[in-house]
Coordinates of C-alpha atoms and ligand atoms in Angstrom, one line a residue:
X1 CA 27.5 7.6 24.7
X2 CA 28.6 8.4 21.6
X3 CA 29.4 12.3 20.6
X4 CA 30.5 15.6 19.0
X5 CA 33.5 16.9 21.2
X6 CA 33.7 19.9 19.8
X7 CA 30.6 21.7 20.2
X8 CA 29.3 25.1 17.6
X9 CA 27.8 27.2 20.2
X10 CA 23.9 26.9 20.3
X11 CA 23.0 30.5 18.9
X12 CA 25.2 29.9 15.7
X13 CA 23.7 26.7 14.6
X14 CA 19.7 28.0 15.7
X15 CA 18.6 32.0 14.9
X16 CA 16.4 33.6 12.5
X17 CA 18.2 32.3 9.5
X18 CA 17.5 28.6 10.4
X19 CA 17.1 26.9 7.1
X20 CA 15.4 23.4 7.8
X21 CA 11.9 23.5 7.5
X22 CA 10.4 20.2 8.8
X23 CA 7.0 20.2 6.6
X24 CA 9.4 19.9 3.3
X25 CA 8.8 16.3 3.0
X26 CA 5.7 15.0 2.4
X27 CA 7.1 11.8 4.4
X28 CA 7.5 13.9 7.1
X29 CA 4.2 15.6 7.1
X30 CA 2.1 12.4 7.7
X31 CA 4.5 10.7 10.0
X32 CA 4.2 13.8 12.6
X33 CA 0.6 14.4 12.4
X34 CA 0.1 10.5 12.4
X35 CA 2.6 11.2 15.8
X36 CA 0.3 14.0 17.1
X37 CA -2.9 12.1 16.5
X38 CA -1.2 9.0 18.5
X39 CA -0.5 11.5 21.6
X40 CA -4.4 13.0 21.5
X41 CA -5.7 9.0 21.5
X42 CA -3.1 8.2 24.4
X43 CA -1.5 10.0 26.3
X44 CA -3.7 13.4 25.9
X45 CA -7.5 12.1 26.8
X46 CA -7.4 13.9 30.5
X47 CA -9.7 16.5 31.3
X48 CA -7.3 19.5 30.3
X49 CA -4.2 17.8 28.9
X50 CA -0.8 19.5 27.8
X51 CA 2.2 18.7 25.4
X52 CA 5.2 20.3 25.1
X53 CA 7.5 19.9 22.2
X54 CA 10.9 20.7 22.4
X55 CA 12.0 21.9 18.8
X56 CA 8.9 22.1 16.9
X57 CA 10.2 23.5 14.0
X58 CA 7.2 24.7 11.9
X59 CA 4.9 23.2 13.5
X60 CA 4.8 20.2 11.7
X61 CA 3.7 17.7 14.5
X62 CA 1.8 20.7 16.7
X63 CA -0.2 22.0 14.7
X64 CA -2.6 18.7 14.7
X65 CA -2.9 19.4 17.9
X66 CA -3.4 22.8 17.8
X67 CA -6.7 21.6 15.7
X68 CA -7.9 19.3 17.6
X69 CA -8.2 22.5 20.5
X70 CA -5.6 20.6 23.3
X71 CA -3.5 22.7 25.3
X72 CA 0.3 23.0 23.4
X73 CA 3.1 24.8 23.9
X74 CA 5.9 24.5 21.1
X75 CA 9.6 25.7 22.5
X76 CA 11.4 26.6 19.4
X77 CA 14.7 29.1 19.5
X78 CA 14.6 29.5 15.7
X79 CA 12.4 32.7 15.3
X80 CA 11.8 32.2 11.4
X81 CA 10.7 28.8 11.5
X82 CA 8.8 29.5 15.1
X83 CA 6.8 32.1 13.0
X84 CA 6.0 29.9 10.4
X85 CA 4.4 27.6 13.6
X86 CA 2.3 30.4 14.8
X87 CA 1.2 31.0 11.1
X88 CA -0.6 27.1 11.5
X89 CA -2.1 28.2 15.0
X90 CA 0.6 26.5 16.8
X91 CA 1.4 28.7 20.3
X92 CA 5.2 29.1 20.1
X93 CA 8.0 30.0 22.9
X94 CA 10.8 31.7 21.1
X95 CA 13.2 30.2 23.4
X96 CA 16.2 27.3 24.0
X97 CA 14.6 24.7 26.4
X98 CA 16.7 23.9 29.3
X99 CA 15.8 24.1 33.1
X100 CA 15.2 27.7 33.2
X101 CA 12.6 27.9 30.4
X102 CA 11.0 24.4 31.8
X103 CA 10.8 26.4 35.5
X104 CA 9.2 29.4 33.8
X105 CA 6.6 27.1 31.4
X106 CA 6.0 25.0 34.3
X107 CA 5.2 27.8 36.3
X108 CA 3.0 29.5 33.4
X109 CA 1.3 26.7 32.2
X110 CA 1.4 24.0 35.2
X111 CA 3.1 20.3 34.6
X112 CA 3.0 18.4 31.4
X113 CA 1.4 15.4 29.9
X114 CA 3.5 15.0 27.5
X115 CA 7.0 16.2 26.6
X116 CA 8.2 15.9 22.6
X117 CA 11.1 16.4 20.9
X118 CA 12.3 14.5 17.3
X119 CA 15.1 15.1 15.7
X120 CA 16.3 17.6 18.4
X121 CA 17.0 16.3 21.7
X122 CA 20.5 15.0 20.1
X123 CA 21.1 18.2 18.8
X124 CA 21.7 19.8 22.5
X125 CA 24.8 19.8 24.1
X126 CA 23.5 20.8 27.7
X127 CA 21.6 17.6 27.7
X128 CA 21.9 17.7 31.4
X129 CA 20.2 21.0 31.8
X130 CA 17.3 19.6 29.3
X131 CA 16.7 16.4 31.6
X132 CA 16.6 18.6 35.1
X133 CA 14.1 20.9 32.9
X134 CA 11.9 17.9 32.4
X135 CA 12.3 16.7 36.1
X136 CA 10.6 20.0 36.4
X137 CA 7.8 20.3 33.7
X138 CA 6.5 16.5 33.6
X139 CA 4.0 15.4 35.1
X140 CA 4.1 12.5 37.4
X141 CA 2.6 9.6 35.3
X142 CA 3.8 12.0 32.1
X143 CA 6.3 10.7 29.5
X144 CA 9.3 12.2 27.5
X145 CA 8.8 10.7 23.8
X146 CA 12.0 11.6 22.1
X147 CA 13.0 10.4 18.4
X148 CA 16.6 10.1 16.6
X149 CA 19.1 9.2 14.4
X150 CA 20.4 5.6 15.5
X151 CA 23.5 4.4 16.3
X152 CA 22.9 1.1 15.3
X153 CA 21.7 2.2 11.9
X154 CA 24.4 4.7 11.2
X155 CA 27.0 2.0 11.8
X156 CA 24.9 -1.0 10.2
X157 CA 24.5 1.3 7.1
X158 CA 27.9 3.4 7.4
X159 CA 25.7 6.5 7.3
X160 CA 28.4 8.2 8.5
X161 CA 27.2 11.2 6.6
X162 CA 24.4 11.8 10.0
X163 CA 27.4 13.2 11.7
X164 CA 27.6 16.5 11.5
X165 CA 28.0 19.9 14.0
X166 CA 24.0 19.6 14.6
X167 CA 23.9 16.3 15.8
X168 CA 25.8 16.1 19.3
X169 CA 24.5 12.5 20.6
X170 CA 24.5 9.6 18.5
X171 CA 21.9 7.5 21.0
X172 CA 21.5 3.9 21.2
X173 CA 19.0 1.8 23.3
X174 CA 21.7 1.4 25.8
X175 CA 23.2 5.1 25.8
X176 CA 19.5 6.4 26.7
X177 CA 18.8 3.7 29.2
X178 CA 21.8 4.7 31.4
X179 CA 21.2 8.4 30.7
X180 CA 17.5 8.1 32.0
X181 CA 18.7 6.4 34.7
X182 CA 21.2 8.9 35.9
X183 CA 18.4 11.3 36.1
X184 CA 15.6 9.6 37.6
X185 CA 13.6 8.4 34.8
X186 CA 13.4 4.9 33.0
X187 CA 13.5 3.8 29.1
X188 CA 9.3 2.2 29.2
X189 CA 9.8 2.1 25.6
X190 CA 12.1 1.8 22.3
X191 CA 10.5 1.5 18.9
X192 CA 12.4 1.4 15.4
X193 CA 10.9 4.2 12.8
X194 CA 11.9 5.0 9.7
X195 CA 12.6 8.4 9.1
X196 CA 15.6 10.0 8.2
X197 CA 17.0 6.3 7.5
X198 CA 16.4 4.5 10.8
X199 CA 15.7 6.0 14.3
X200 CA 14.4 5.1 17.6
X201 CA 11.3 6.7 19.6
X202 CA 12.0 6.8 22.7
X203 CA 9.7 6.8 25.6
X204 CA 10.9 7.6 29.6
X205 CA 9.2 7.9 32.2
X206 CA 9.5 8.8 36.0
X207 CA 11.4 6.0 37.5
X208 CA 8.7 3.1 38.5
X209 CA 5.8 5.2 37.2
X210 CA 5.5 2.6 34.0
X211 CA 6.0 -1.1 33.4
X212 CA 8.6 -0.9 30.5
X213 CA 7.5 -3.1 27.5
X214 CA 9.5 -5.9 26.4
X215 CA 11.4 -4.2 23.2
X216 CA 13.6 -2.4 25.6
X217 CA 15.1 -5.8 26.8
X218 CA 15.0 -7.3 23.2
X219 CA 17.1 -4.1 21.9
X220 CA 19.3 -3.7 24.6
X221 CA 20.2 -7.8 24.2
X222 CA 20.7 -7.1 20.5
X223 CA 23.0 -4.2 21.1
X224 CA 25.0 -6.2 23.0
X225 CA 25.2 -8.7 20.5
X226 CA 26.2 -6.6 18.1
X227 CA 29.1 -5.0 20.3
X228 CA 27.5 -1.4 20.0
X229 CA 29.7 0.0 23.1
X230 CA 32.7 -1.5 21.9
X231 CA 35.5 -0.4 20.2
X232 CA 36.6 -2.5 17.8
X233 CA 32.7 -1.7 16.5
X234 CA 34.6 1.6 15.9
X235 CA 37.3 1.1 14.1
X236 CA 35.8 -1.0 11.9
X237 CA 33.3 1.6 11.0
X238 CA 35.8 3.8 10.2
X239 CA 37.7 1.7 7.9
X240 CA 34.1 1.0 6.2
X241 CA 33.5 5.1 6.0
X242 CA 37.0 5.1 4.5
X243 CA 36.2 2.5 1.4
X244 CA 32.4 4.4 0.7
X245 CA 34.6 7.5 0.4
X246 CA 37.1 6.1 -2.0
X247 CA 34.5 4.0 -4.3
X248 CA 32.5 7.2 -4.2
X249 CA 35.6 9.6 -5.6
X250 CA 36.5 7.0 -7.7
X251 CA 32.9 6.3 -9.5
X252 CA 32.8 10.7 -10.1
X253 CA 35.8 11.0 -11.4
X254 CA 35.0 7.8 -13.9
X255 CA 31.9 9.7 -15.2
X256 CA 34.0 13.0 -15.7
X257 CA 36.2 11.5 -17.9
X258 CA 33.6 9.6 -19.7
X259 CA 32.5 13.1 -20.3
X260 CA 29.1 12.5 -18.5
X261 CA 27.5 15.2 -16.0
X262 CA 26.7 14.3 -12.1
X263 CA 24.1 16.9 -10.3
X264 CA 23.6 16.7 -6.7
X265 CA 19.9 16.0 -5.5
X266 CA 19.2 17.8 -1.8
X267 CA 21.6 19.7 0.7
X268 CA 20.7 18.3 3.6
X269 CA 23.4 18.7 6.3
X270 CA 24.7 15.3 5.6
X271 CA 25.8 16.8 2.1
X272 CA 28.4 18.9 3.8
X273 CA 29.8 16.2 5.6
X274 CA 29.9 13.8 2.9
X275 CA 31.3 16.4 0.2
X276 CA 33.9 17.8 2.6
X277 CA 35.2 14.8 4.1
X278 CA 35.0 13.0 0.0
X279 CA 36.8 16.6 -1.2
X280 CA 33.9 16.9 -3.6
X281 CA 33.8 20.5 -5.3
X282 CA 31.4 21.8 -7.8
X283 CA 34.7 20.6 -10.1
X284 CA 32.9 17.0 -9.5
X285 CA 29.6 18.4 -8.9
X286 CA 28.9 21.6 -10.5
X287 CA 25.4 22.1 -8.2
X288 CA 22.6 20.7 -6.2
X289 CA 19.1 20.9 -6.5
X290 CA 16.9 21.3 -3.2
X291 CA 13.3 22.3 -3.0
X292 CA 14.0 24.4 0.4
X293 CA 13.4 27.9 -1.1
X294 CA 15.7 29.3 2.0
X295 CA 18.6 27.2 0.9
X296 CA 18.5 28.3 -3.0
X297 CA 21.2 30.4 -4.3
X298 CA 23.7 29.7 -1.7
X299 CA 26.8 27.0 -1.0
X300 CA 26.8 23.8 0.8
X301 CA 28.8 24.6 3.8
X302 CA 32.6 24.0 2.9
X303 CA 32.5 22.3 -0.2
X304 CA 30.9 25.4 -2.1
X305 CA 28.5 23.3 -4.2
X306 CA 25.6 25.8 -5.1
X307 CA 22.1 25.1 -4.3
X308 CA 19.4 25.4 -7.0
X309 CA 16.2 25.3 -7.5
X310 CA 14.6 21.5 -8.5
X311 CA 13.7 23.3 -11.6
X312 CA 17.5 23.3 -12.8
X313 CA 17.5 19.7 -12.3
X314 CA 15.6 19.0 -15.6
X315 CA 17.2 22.1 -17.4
X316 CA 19.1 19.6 -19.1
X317 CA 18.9 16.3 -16.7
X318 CA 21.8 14.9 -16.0
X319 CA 23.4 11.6 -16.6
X320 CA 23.5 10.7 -13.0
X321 CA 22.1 12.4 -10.0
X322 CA 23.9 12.1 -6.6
X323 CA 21.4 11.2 -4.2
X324 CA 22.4 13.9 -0.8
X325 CA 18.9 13.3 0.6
X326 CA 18.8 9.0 0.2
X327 CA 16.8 9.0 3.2
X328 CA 14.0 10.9 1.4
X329 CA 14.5 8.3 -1.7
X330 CA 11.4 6.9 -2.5
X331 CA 9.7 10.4 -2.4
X332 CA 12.2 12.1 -4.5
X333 CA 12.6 9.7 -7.3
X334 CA 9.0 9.3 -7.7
X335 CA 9.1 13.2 -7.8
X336 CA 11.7 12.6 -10.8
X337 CA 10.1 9.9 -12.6
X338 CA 11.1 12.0 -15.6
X339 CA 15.2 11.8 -15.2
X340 CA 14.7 8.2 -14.9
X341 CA 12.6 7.9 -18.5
X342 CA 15.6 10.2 -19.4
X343 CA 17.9 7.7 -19.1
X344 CA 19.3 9.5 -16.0
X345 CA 20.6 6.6 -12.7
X346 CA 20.5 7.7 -9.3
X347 CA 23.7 7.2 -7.5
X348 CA 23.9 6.4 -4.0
X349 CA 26.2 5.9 -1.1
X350 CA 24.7 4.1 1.8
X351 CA 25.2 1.4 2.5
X352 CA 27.9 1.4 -0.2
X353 CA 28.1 3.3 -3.3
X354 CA 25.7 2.6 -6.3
X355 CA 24.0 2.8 -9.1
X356 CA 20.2 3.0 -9.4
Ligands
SAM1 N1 11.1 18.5 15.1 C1 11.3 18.8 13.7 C2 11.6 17.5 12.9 O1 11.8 16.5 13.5 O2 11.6 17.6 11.7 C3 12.5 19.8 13.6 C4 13.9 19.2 13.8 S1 15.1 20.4 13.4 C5 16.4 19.4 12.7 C6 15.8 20.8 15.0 C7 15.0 21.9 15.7 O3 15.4 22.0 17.1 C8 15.3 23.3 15.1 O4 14.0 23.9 14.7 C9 16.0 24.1 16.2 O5 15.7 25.4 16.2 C10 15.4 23.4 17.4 N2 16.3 23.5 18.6 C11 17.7 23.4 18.7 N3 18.1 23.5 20.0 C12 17.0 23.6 20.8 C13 16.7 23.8 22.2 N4 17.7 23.8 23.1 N5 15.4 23.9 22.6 C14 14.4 23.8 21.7 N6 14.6 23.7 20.4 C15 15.8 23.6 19.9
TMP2 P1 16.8 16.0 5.7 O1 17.4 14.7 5.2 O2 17.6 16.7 6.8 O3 15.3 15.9 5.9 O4 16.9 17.0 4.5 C1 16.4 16.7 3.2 C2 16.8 17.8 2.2 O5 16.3 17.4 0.9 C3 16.1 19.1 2.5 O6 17.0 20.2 2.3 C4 15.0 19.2 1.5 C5 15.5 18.4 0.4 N1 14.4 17.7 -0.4 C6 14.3 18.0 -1.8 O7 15.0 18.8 -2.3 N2 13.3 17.4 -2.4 C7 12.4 16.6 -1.9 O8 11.5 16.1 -2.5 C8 12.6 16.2 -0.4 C9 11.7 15.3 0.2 C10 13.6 16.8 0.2

């Protein structure tokens, strides 16, 4: 298993202050409620079914199912972004899910169908707490769907900039298997998506309740292949991280003296990592734009590049654009079209730095 050491205490990282709003993207938007509609044609056709999803955010994935009238129950310790759920009809539990609050929604609302969580179930550190809490809620022939960041992309892409304080797992196919295993349930399923520049949905079950399909095997073999528990994998990566960083200093500091400008596009939590570990100031990068209005008019963590408004993006444009949010590409530089017919190129740094 690959992971954070050092962990920032839960309440610091999610409170009333929490500044990712998951129905930012329009990407994001149709790929949860396309999740949601899935779950009501599967897994939720009983006679009084029940989901519970573990970090639903704003309610980007429940609140399809809040629609379609089937029992929900988001569990969401961020109270701004849980309100914001509730505002969409979504029924919210303003709480950290771990095996006391699966005991008390189990007892409140009886066993669940299905248990959700994407883009969160890597960001808890008491992961063994979270899997004796669904030992506890799910129902017998229920299923834990979880989706994240892959190790196998973040290492075949050097997207080194996915590791940051939130993220405290790095799963691959075999990382989850053997985690499943060691607390009674199986891996039925593993499925490549592409959000946030290459995950895995994950599907467990209670051990024997399902017959597992055949991509577990086929990713497993081809993690082995590809040496993904092994160390030398590691090192190698690291040296790659390394070169990305220096190409990327070397390619700003180019267009400074050429006397051209370079405006960051999103603040995403990668852009702290990548800015910090690069040493990239608002020297380099005077600011970045990002449409999260809760993120405007304050710094990326460390680095102190302010966050603006999109609108400053245009007031001039740019020469070049440093792309922070390259996993939201397609939608943002269709958004832009107009830096483009400026003249403006997109810089960006994974796989390897350049120019667009
Ligand atoms: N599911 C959404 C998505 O995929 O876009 C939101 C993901 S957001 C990056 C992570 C969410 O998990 C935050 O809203 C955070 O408050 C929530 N979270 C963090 N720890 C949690 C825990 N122990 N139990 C439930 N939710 C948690
Ligand atoms: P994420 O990679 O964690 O989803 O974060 C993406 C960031 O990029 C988030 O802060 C919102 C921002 N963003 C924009 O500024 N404009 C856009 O069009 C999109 C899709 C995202």
């Amino acid at each position: 298993m690959v992971q954070l050491v050092e962990e920032v205490p839960q309440d610091l990282r999610y409170h009333a202050g929490y500044r990712y709003h998951a129905s930012g993207s329009a990407g994001h938007r149709k790929h949860f409620e396309r999740n949601a509609r899935r779950f009501l044609e599967t897994e939720l056709t009983g006679s009084d079914p029940f989901i519970v999803e573990i970090g639903c955010n704003d309610g980007v994935m429940l609140s399809t199912v809040a629609q379609a009238g089937v029992r929900h129950l988001g569990v969401e310790p961020s109270a701004n972004v849980a309100e914001l759920a509730r505002a969409k009809g979504v029924r919210v539990l303003s709480e950290f899910f771990d095996e006391r609050t699966a005991a008390a929604v189990r007892s409140e609302h009886g066993e669940a169908d299905v248990i959700f969580g994407a883009n969160t179930i890597c960001h808890i550190a008491h992961i063994d707490s979270v899997f004796r809490g669904i030992d506890a809620l799910l129902a017998p022939n229920g299923v834990f769907v979880f989706e994240e960041p892959y190790l196998g992309t973040i290492i075949e892409r050097t997207a080194f900039d996915q590791i940051y304080d939130e993220h405290v797992f790095y799963f691959s196919v075999t990382s989850v298997q053997a985690m499943a295993r060691h607390f009674g349930f199986e891996l039925v399923n593993a499925e490549h998506i592409p959000l946030h520049g290459g995950e895995i949905r994950y599907t467990l079950a209670r051990a024997g309740a399902r017959t597992p399909a055949p991509a577990v095997d086929a990713l497993l073999a081809e993690e082995r292949a590809r040496r993904l528990s092994e160390t030398e994998t590691f090192e190698h990566f690291g040296q790659t991280v390394k070169r990305v960083r220096d190409d990327l200093v070397a390619l700003l500091h180019r267009i400074q003296s050429d006397g051209q400008r370079v405006i960051g596009y999103g603040a995403p939590g990668k852009s702290s990592t990548v800015t910090n570990y690069c040493g990239i100031g608002p020297d380099l990068v005077p600011f970045v734009c990002d449409s999260t209005p809760s993120k405007q008019g304050h710094l990326v963590p460390g680095s102190h590049l302010p966050v603006k408004p999109p609108e400053a993006f245009s007031a001039p444009y740019p020469d070049y654009a440093l792309l922070f949010a390259w996993n939201h590409a397609e939608e943002i530089m269709a958004k832009e079209q107009g830096f483009r017919e400026a003249g403006g190129r997109w810089i960006l740094y994974v796989p390897e730095v350049h120019i667009v």
